[in-house]
């Protein structure tokens, strides 16, 4: 249960002392929880591989800050996704400082889990970080509620320089022609991932923005321009690649495609694939921002999603304590600390000076991400079903006749599916369904379930399952809440005819197969 009343009180206290965000004196009494003058006991949540480095960085902060602040930190391994969920569930019990994925930003703001930055801190964040990272920590009114920590979750282009010359890497049409001429493929997840498919639409200036309800529990509205003249231009550009005959499009696209039986000369992927790409291509490896495509005489640079790790500070009752924590947060996200994470963990910095560092610039993958960043859209909170709707759009574009009318029909269908999300009844929003590769379906149809008893959901009919079938149960036809086997899909081991049953216990869900009689 969220402690909303408590948090609102904390926000009011903070607003009285907004000038204190970077200072330690001048407002209020000493914090009752301090163990000594300017000494604070603090809980910090970071990714497991960052725990030891974070401890050292806090020790460095203690020894170098000029305000006499001492932070007694308990640093725990709590992943970015788990941290956000825990904070939203119970803000008061959460960490004082925590790392989280940017797509949880709006929910955390609405839950009252993030302190609004003061004027000086906002100016520092804005001046020191790249534009997409700054956008990731700002609400619609321009207020900052977090500190950029990394800027390395995005995608770009790997290419084989023996096939694709550096002179043509900027043109999608020239790249396609070179691949065809050399009998090579082009690997990109279009039909299998909305995250990548959006690149054409972002490139022509389309947006898909979603607004949560005030309490962050649901989506109140959306603003999506994919079904527009700009969207039609994007569909035309995408159609060229979809119908090129060289596209490799699977959920397993990776730089391993460079070594396939029919190898790809281009793979669209991210920094996580760099080491493997070097192993396969060696000196023939090229890395660059995404290319441009031309439609009806106009050239558009392909866009992308960008993602950040962010650092948040929980609202505090004491302005002095809040000021100390925000000063620590600024330090942990400074140029120095971001470079330390790059050198130790290979995390890509959001700080502009750190991005310009010779070692960072010498890393081709991060350099390509930086080159792509002006065309990248920060990944915000979107409806969980959008990922299915967006994934289906490229297939509809490919299956059209390529005419303006045919492509427009695919865009209209896309928009209608989004509209349907806002017609779901309260009962449909709380109901669970099964989605997967059952009975030949390819993760596009939700199979109904009914609640047979409190917290127990069962499919309304039995299904013929074969060994290897995979599926998940999800709530409200969305991926915001879903269950499989741990973090993965449920995989059928023994063929048979089964009902599928989901049993909910607290925040967990267990799936079992019930043999049909």
Coordinates of C-alpha atoms in Angstrom, one line a residue:
X1 CA 0.0 0.0 0.0
X2 CA 1.4 3.4 -1.0
X3 CA 1.9 6.0 1.8
X4 CA 0.5 8.8 -0.4
X5 CA -0.6 11.1 2.5
X6 CA 2.8 10.8 4.0
X7 CA 4.5 11.6 0.7
X8 CA 2.4 14.6 0.0
X9 CA 3.4 16.0 3.4
X10 CA 7.1 15.4 2.5
X11 CA 6.7 17.2 -0.8
X12 CA 5.1 20.2 1.0
X13 CA 8.1 20.3 3.4
X14 CA 10.5 20.1 0.4
X15 CA 8.8 22.9 -1.4
X16 CA 9.3 25.2 1.6
X17 CA 13.1 24.8 1.2
X18 CA 13.7 24.5 -2.5
X19 CA 16.8 26.6 -2.2
X20 CA 18.3 23.9 0.1
X21 CA 18.7 21.2 -2.5
X22 CA 22.4 21.9 -2.9
X23 CA 23.0 23.6 0.5
X24 CA 23.2 22.3 4.0
X25 CA 22.3 25.3 6.2
X26 CA 19.6 28.0 6.5
X27 CA 16.4 26.1 6.9
X28 CA 15.0 23.9 9.6
X29 CA 16.6 22.1 12.5
X30 CA 19.1 19.3 12.4
X31 CA 17.7 15.9 11.2
X32 CA 16.6 13.8 14.1
X33 CA 18.0 10.7 12.4
X34 CA 21.6 11.9 12.1
X35 CA 24.2 10.1 14.2
X36 CA 26.3 13.3 14.4
X37 CA 26.7 16.7 12.9
X38 CA 26.1 16.4 9.1
X39 CA 26.3 12.6 9.4
X40 CA 23.5 10.6 7.8
X41 CA 22.5 6.9 7.7
X42 CA 21.4 6.2 4.2
X43 CA 20.1 3.2 2.2
X44 CA 21.2 2.9 -1.5
X45 CA 20.0 0.5 -4.1
X46 CA 22.1 -0.2 -7.2
X47 CA 22.6 -3.1 -9.7
X48 CA 24.6 -6.0 -8.2
X49 CA 27.7 -5.4 -10.3
X50 CA 27.8 -1.8 -9.2
X51 CA 27.6 -2.4 -5.4
X52 CA 31.4 -2.3 -4.6
X53 CA 32.1 0.6 -6.9
X54 CA 29.3 2.6 -5.4
X55 CA 30.6 2.0 -1.9
X56 CA 34.0 3.3 -2.9
X57 CA 32.4 6.3 -4.6
X58 CA 30.5 7.2 -1.5
X59 CA 33.7 6.9 0.5
X60 CA 35.3 9.3 -1.9
X61 CA 32.4 11.7 -1.5
X62 CA 32.8 11.6 2.2
X63 CA 36.5 12.4 2.0
X64 CA 36.3 15.1 -0.6
X65 CA 33.1 17.1 -0.1
X66 CA 33.7 20.5 1.5
X67 CA 30.5 20.7 3.5
X68 CA 31.5 18.2 6.2
X69 CA 28.9 15.7 5.1
X70 CA 29.4 12.0 6.1
X71 CA 27.2 9.4 4.5
X72 CA 26.9 6.1 6.4
X73 CA 25.6 4.1 3.5
X74 CA 24.1 0.6 3.3
X75 CA 24.4 -0.3 -0.3
X76 CA 22.3 -3.2 -1.5
X77 CA 22.0 -5.1 -4.8
X78 CA 18.5 -4.2 -6.1
X79 CA 18.1 -4.2 -9.9
X80 CA 16.7 -1.2 -11.7
X81 CA 13.3 -2.8 -12.5
X82 CA 12.9 -4.3 -9.0
X83 CA 13.9 -1.1 -7.3
X84 CA 11.1 0.8 -9.1
X85 CA 8.5 -1.8 -8.3
X86 CA 9.5 -1.8 -4.6
X87 CA 9.4 2.0 -4.4
X88 CA 6.0 2.3 -6.0
X89 CA 4.6 -0.4 -3.7
X90 CA 5.8 1.3 -0.5
X91 CA 7.7 4.6 -0.8
X92 CA 8.3 5.0 2.9
X93 CA 10.0 1.6 3.2
X94 CA 12.1 2.2 0.1
X95 CA 15.7 3.3 -0.3
X96 CA 16.8 6.9 0.1
X97 CA 18.8 6.8 -3.1
X98 CA 18.1 4.2 -5.9
X99 CA 18.8 3.4 -9.5
X100 CA 15.9 2.7 -11.9
X101 CA 15.1 2.3 -15.5
X102 CA 13.8 5.4 -17.2
X103 CA 10.6 3.8 -18.4
X104 CA 9.5 3.7 -14.8
X105 CA 10.1 7.5 -14.3
X106 CA 6.5 8.6 -14.6
X107 CA 5.1 6.0 -12.3
X108 CA 7.7 6.9 -9.7
X109 CA 6.9 10.6 -10.0
X110 CA 3.1 9.9 -9.6
X111 CA 3.8 7.6 -6.6
X112 CA 5.6 10.4 -4.8
X113 CA 8.8 8.4 -4.8
X114 CA 11.1 11.1 -6.3
X115 CA 12.3 14.4 -5.0
X116 CA 11.9 17.4 -7.3
X117 CA 15.3 18.9 -8.0
X118 CA 15.9 22.5 -7.1
X119 CA 16.9 25.3 -9.5
X120 CA 20.7 24.8 -9.1
X121 CA 20.6 21.0 -9.4
X122 CA 18.3 21.3 -12.4
X123 CA 20.7 23.7 -14.1
X124 CA 23.6 21.4 -13.4
X125 CA 21.8 18.3 -14.8
X126 CA 20.7 20.2 -17.9
X127 CA 24.1 21.7 -18.6
X128 CA 26.2 18.5 -18.0
X129 CA 24.1 15.8 -19.8
X130 CA 23.1 15.1 -23.3
X131 CA 19.7 16.3 -24.5
X132 CA 18.0 12.8 -24.5
X133 CA 19.2 12.1 -21.0
X134 CA 17.9 15.4 -19.7
X135 CA 14.5 14.7 -21.4
X136 CA 14.4 11.4 -19.6
X137 CA 14.4 13.1 -16.1
X138 CA 11.9 15.8 -16.9
X139 CA 8.1 15.9 -16.5
X140 CA 5.9 17.8 -18.9
X141 CA 6.2 21.1 -17.1
X142 CA 10.0 20.9 -17.4
X143 CA 10.7 19.9 -13.8
X144 CA 13.6 17.5 -13.0
X145 CA 12.9 14.6 -10.7
X146 CA 16.0 12.4 -11.1
X147 CA 19.7 12.4 -12.2
X148 CA 20.9 10.8 -15.4
X149 CA 23.3 7.9 -14.7
X150 CA 23.9 6.3 -18.1
X151 CA 22.9 6.7 -21.7
X152 CA 23.7 3.3 -23.2
X153 CA 20.4 1.5 -23.8
X154 CA 19.8 2.1 -27.5
X155 CA 20.6 0.6 -30.9
X156 CA 22.7 1.5 -33.9
X157 CA 24.2 -0.2 -37.0
X158 CA 27.0 -2.9 -37.1
X159 CA 28.2 -3.6 -40.7
X160 CA 30.7 -5.7 -42.6
X161 CA 33.2 -3.2 -44.2
X162 CA 34.1 -5.8 -46.8
X163 CA 30.5 -5.4 -48.2
X164 CA 29.4 -2.0 -47.0
X165 CA 31.8 0.8 -47.7
X166 CA 32.0 3.7 -45.3
X167 CA 30.9 6.0 -48.1
X168 CA 27.4 4.5 -48.2
X169 CA 26.6 3.8 -44.5
X170 CA 24.4 6.9 -44.4
X171 CA 21.9 5.6 -47.1
X172 CA 19.5 2.7 -46.4
X173 CA 18.8 2.4 -50.2
X174 CA 22.5 2.1 -51.0
X175 CA 23.1 -0.4 -48.2
X176 CA 20.2 -2.6 -49.5
X177 CA 21.7 -2.5 -53.0
X178 CA 25.1 -3.5 -51.7
X179 CA 23.7 -6.4 -49.7
X180 CA 21.8 -7.7 -52.8
X181 CA 24.8 -7.3 -55.0
X182 CA 27.0 -9.4 -52.6
X183 CA 24.4 -12.0 -51.7
X184 CA 24.2 -10.8 -48.0
X185 CA 21.4 -10.2 -45.6
X186 CA 20.2 -7.2 -43.5
X187 CA 19.3 -8.2 -39.9
X188 CA 16.8 -6.1 -38.0
X189 CA 13.9 -6.8 -35.7
X190 CA 10.9 -5.1 -37.4
X191 CA 8.1 -7.6 -37.3
X192 CA 9.4 -9.1 -34.0
X193 CA 9.9 -5.9 -32.0
X194 CA 8.1 -2.6 -31.8
X195 CA 11.2 -1.2 -30.1
X196 CA 13.1 -1.4 -33.3
X197 CA 10.1 -0.9 -35.7
X198 CA 9.5 2.5 -34.2
X199 CA 12.8 3.8 -35.8
X200 CA 11.2 4.6 -39.1
X201 CA 8.3 6.5 -37.5
X202 CA 10.5 8.5 -35.2
X203 CA 12.7 9.3 -38.2
X204 CA 9.8 11.1 -39.9
X205 CA 8.8 12.9 -36.8
X206 CA 6.0 10.7 -35.4
X207 CA 5.4 10.4 -31.7
X208 CA 3.6 8.0 -29.4
X209 CA 3.2 9.6 -26.0
X210 CA 1.1 8.2 -23.1
X211 CA -0.3 9.9 -20.1
X212 CA -0.9 8.0 -16.8
X213 CA -3.7 8.7 -14.4
X214 CA -2.8 10.9 -11.4
X215 CA -2.2 7.9 -9.2
X216 CA -0.1 6.2 -11.8
X217 CA -2.3 3.1 -11.8
X218 CA -3.6 3.3 -15.4
X219 CA -3.3 5.2 -18.7
X220 CA -5.6 8.2 -19.0
X221 CA -4.8 9.2 -22.6
X222 CA -2.4 9.0 -25.5
X223 CA -1.1 11.1 -28.3
X224 CA 0.1 9.0 -31.3
X225 CA 0.7 10.4 -34.8
X226 CA 1.7 7.2 -36.6
X227 CA -1.5 7.4 -38.6
X228 CA -0.6 10.6 -40.4
X229 CA 1.2 11.9 -43.5
X230 CA 4.5 11.5 -41.5
X231 CA 3.5 7.9 -40.6
X232 CA 2.7 7.2 -44.3
X233 CA 6.3 8.3 -45.2
X234 CA 7.7 6.1 -42.5
X235 CA 5.6 3.1 -43.8
X236 CA 6.9 3.7 -47.3
X237 CA 10.5 3.7 -46.1
X238 CA 9.9 0.5 -44.0
X239 CA 8.2 -1.2 -46.9
X240 CA 11.4 -1.0 -48.9
X241 CA 13.3 -3.0 -46.3
X242 CA 10.5 -5.4 -45.6
X243 CA 10.1 -6.3 -49.3
X244 CA 13.8 -6.2 -50.1
X245 CA 14.2 -10.0 -49.9
X246 CA 17.3 -9.7 -47.7
X247 CA 15.7 -8.9 -44.3
X248 CA 16.5 -11.3 -41.5
X249 CA 13.9 -10.6 -38.8
X250 CA 13.6 -12.9 -35.8
X251 CA 13.5 -12.5 -32.0
X252 CA 17.1 -13.8 -32.0
X253 CA 18.7 -11.2 -34.3
X254 CA 22.2 -10.5 -33.1
X255 CA 25.7 -10.0 -34.5
X256 CA 25.9 -13.8 -34.7
X257 CA 24.1 -13.3 -38.0
X258 CA 27.4 -12.2 -39.4
X259 CA 28.5 -15.8 -39.2
X260 CA 25.2 -17.4 -40.4
X261 CA 25.1 -19.8 -43.4
X262 CA 23.9 -16.9 -45.4
X263 CA 25.6 -14.1 -43.5
X264 CA 24.2 -10.6 -42.9
X265 CA 26.3 -7.6 -43.9
X266 CA 24.3 -5.3 -41.5
X267 CA 22.9 -6.0 -38.0
X268 CA 20.9 -3.5 -36.1
X269 CA 21.7 -4.0 -32.4
X270 CA 23.2 -2.4 -29.3
X271 CA 26.3 -2.1 -27.3
X272 CA 25.8 -5.5 -25.6
X273 CA 26.7 -7.1 -28.9
X274 CA 30.0 -5.3 -29.5
X275 CA 32.5 -7.8 -28.1
X276 CA 30.9 -10.6 -30.1
X277 CA 30.9 -8.5 -33.2
X278 CA 34.7 -7.9 -32.9
X279 CA 35.2 -11.7 -32.5
X280 CA 33.4 -12.4 -35.7
X281 CA 34.4 -9.6 -38.0
X282 CA 37.7 -8.3 -36.6
X283 CA 39.1 -5.5 -38.7
X284 CA 36.1 -5.7 -41.1
X285 CA 33.7 -4.5 -38.3
X286 CA 32.1 -1.1 -38.9
X287 CA 29.9 0.6 -36.4
X288 CA 27.7 3.7 -37.1
X289 CA 24.5 5.5 -36.4
X290 CA 21.4 4.3 -38.2
X291 CA 21.2 5.3 -41.9
X292 CA 18.7 7.6 -43.6
X293 CA 16.0 6.7 -46.1
X294 CA 14.4 8.7 -48.8
X295 CA 10.7 8.8 -49.6
X296 CA 9.1 11.0 -52.3
X297 CA 12.3 13.1 -52.6
X298 CA 12.6 13.8 -48.8
X299 CA 15.4 12.1 -46.8
X300 CA 14.8 11.1 -43.2
X301 CA 17.4 9.9 -40.7
X302 CA 16.1 6.7 -38.9
X303 CA 15.3 7.4 -35.3
X304 CA 15.5 5.0 -32.3
X305 CA 14.5 4.5 -28.8
X306 CA 17.1 5.5 -26.2
X307 CA 17.2 4.3 -22.6
X308 CA 18.9 5.5 -19.5
X309 CA 19.6 4.3 -16.0
X310 CA 18.6 7.1 -13.6
X311 CA 19.3 7.9 -10.0
X312 CA 16.5 9.0 -7.8
X313 CA 16.3 10.5 -4.3
X314 CA 13.3 9.7 -2.1
X315 CA 11.6 12.7 -0.5
X316 CA 12.9 13.4 3.1
X317 CA 11.4 15.0 6.2
X318 CA 14.5 17.1 6.9
X319 CA 15.6 19.7 4.4
X320 CA 19.2 19.3 5.6
X321 CA 19.1 15.6 5.0
X322 CA 17.4 16.1 1.6
X323 CA 20.2 18.6 0.6
X324 CA 22.9 16.1 1.7
X325 CA 21.3 13.3 -0.3
X326 CA 20.9 15.4 -3.4
X327 CA 24.5 16.6 -3.1
X328 CA 25.6 12.9 -3.0
X329 CA 23.3 12.1 -6.0
X330 CA 25.0 14.9 -8.0
X331 CA 28.4 13.5 -7.1
X332 CA 27.4 9.9 -8.0
X333 CA 26.2 11.1 -11.5
X334 CA 29.2 13.4 -12.0
X335 CA 31.7 13.2 -14.9
X336 CA 34.2 11.5 -12.6
X337 CA 31.9 8.8 -11.3
X338 CA 30.4 8.1 -14.8
X339 CA 33.9 7.6 -16.1
X340 CA 34.7 5.3 -13.2
X341 CA 31.6 3.2 -14.2
X342 CA 32.7 3.2 -17.8
X343 CA 36.2 2.0 -16.9
X344 CA 34.9 -0.6 -14.4
X345 CA 31.6 -1.7 -15.8
X346 CA 31.6 -0.5 -19.4
X347 CA 28.5 1.6 -18.7
X348 CA 27.9 4.4 -21.3
X349 CA 27.9 7.9 -19.8
X350 CA 25.2 10.5 -20.2
X351 CA 27.5 13.3 -19.1
X352 CA 28.7 15.2 -22.1
X353 CA 32.3 15.7 -21.0
X354 CA 32.5 12.0 -20.1
X355 CA 31.1 11.2 -23.6
X356 CA 33.9 13.2 -25.1
X357 CA 36.6 11.4 -23.1
X358 CA 39.2 9.7 -25.3
X359 CA 38.5 6.3 -23.9
X360 CA 34.8 6.6 -24.4
X361 CA 35.2 7.9 -27.9
X362 CA 37.6 5.0 -28.6
X363 CA 34.8 2.6 -27.9
X364 CA 33.1 2.3 -31.3
X365 CA 29.7 1.1 -29.8
X366 CA 29.4 4.0 -27.4
X367 CA 30.6 6.4 -30.1
X368 CA 27.8 5.1 -32.4
X369 CA 25.2 5.5 -29.6
X370 CA 26.3 9.1 -29.1
X371 CA 26.1 9.7 -32.9
X372 CA 22.6 8.3 -32.9
X373 CA 21.4 10.2 -29.8
X374 CA 20.2 13.3 -31.7
X375 CA 17.7 11.1 -33.4
X376 CA 16.7 9.0 -30.4
X377 CA 13.5 9.3 -28.4
X378 CA 13.8 8.6 -24.7
X379 CA 11.7 5.5 -23.8
X380 CA 8.9 6.6 -21.5
X381 CA 6.1 4.7 -19.9
X382 CA 3.8 3.3 -22.6
X383 CA 0.8 0.9 -22.3
X384 CA 2.0 -2.7 -22.2
X385 CA -0.2 -3.6 -25.1
X386 CA 1.5 -1.1 -27.3
X387 CA 4.4 -3.4 -27.8
X388 CA 2.1 -6.0 -29.4
X389 CA 0.2 -3.4 -31.5
X390 CA 3.5 -1.8 -32.7
X391 CA 5.0 -5.2 -33.5
X392 CA 2.0 -6.1 -35.7
X393 CA 2.2 -2.9 -37.7
X394 CA 5.3 -3.9 -39.8
X395 CA 3.6 -7.2 -40.7
X396 CA 0.5 -5.3 -41.9
X397 CA 2.7 -2.9 -43.9
X398 CA 4.6 -5.9 -45.5
X399 CA 1.3 -7.6 -46.3
X400 CA -0.2 -4.5 -48.0
X401 CA 0.2 -3.9 -51.8
X402 CA 2.6 -1.0 -51.0
X403 CA 0.2 1.6 -52.4
X404 CA -0.7 4.7 -50.4
X405 CA -4.2 3.3 -49.7
X406 CA -2.8 0.0 -48.6
X407 CA -0.2 1.4 -46.3
X408 CA -2.8 3.9 -44.9
X409 CA -5.1 1.0 -44.1
X410 CA -2.4 -0.6 -42.0
X411 CA -1.9 2.7 -40.1
X412 CA -5.7 3.0 -39.5
X413 CA -5.8 -0.5 -38.1
X414 CA -2.9 0.3 -35.8
X415 CA -4.7 3.4 -34.5
X416 CA -8.0 1.5 -34.0
X417 CA -6.2 -1.1 -31.9
X418 CA -4.9 1.6 -29.6
X419 CA -8.3 3.1 -29.3
X420 CA -9.7 -0.3 -28.2
X421 CA -7.3 -0.2 -25.2
X422 CA -9.3 2.6 -23.8
X423 CA -12.6 0.7 -24.3
X424 CA -11.7 -2.1 -21.9
X425 CA -14.1 -2.5 -19.1
X426 CA -12.8 -2.6 -15.4
X427 CA -13.4 -6.3 -15.5
X428 CA -11.3 -6.8 -18.6
X429 CA -8.5 -4.7 -17.1
X430 CA -8.3 -6.9 -14.1
X431 CA -8.8 -10.2 -15.9
X432 CA -5.9 -12.5 -16.9
X433 CA -5.4 -14.0 -20.4
X434 CA -2.9 -16.5 -21.9
X435 CA -0.8 -15.4 -24.9
X436 CA 1.9 -17.4 -26.7
X437 CA 2.5 -19.9 -29.5
X438 CA -0.4 -22.2 -28.5
X439 CA -2.4 -23.9 -31.3
X440 CA -0.2 -22.3 -33.9
X441 CA -0.8 -18.7 -32.8
X442 CA 2.3 -16.5 -32.7
X443 CA 1.8 -14.3 -29.7
X444 CA -1.0 -12.2 -31.1
X445 CA -4.2 -13.5 -29.6
X446 CA -5.2 -13.4 -25.9
X447 CA -6.9 -16.6 -24.8
X448 CA -9.6 -15.9 -22.1
X449 CA -9.4 -17.1 -18.5
X450 CA -12.0 -17.0 -15.7
X451 CA -11.4 -16.5 -12.0
X452 CA -12.5 -19.8 -10.5
X453 CA -11.8 -18.7 -6.9
X454 CA -10.0 -15.7 -5.3
X455 CA -6.6 -15.3 -7.0
X456 CA -7.0 -18.5 -9.2
X457 CA -7.5 -18.0 -12.9
X458 CA -8.1 -20.8 -15.4
X459 CA -8.6 -20.9 -19.2
X460 CA -12.2 -21.3 -20.3
X461 CA -11.3 -24.3 -22.5
X462 CA -8.5 -26.9 -22.8
X463 CA -5.8 -26.6 -25.4
X464 CA -3.7 -29.2 -27.3
X465 CA -0.2 -28.4 -26.3
X466 CA 3.0 -29.8 -27.6
X467 CA 6.4 -30.0 -25.9
X468 CA 8.2 -26.7 -26.4
X469 CA 5.1 -24.5 -26.6
X470 CA 5.8 -21.2 -24.8
X471 CA 3.3 -18.7 -23.2
X472 CA 2.6 -16.3 -20.4
X473 CA -0.4 -15.2 -18.4
X474 CA -0.9 -11.4 -18.4
X475 CA -3.3 -8.9 -16.9
X476 CA -5.5 -6.6 -18.9
X477 CA -4.0 -7.7 -22.2
X478 CA -0.9 -5.8 -21.2
X479 CA 2.7 -6.7 -20.4
X480 CA 2.7 -4.4 -17.3
X481 CA 1.8 -7.5 -15.2
X482 CA 2.7 -10.9 -16.5
X483 CA 3.8 -14.4 -15.3
X484 CA 5.6 -17.3 -16.9
X485 CA 8.4 -19.3 -15.4
X486 CA 10.4 -16.8 -13.3
X487 CA 11.4 -14.0 -15.7
X488 CA 10.9 -16.1 -18.8
X489 CA 8.1 -17.9 -20.6
X490 CA 6.3 -21.0 -19.3
X491 CA 7.6 -23.9 -21.5
X492 CA 5.5 -27.0 -22.0
X493 CA 7.5 -30.2 -21.2
X494 CA 5.0 -32.9 -22.0
X495 CA 2.5 -32.9 -24.8
X496 CA -1.2 -33.2 -24.0
X497 CA -4.6 -31.6 -23.7
X498 CA -4.6 -29.1 -20.8
X499 CA -6.4 -26.3 -19.1
X500 CA -3.9 -23.6 -18.0
X501 CA -4.2 -22.3 -14.4
X502 CA -2.7 -19.3 -12.8
X503 CA -2.5 -19.0 -9.0
X504 CA -1.7 -15.5 -7.6
X505 CA 0.1 -15.2 -4.2
X506 CA 1.0 -11.7 -3.3
X507 CA 3.2 -10.3 -6.1
X508 CA 4.0 -13.7 -7.6
X509 CA 2.1 -16.0 -9.9
X510 CA 2.4 -19.7 -10.5
X511 CA 1.3 -21.4 -13.7
X512 CA 0.3 -25.1 -13.8
X513 CA -1.2 -27.4 -16.5
X514 CA -4.4 -29.2 -15.6
X515 CA -5.0 -32.3 -17.7
X516 CA -8.3 -32.3 -19.4
X517 CA -10.5 -35.3 -18.6

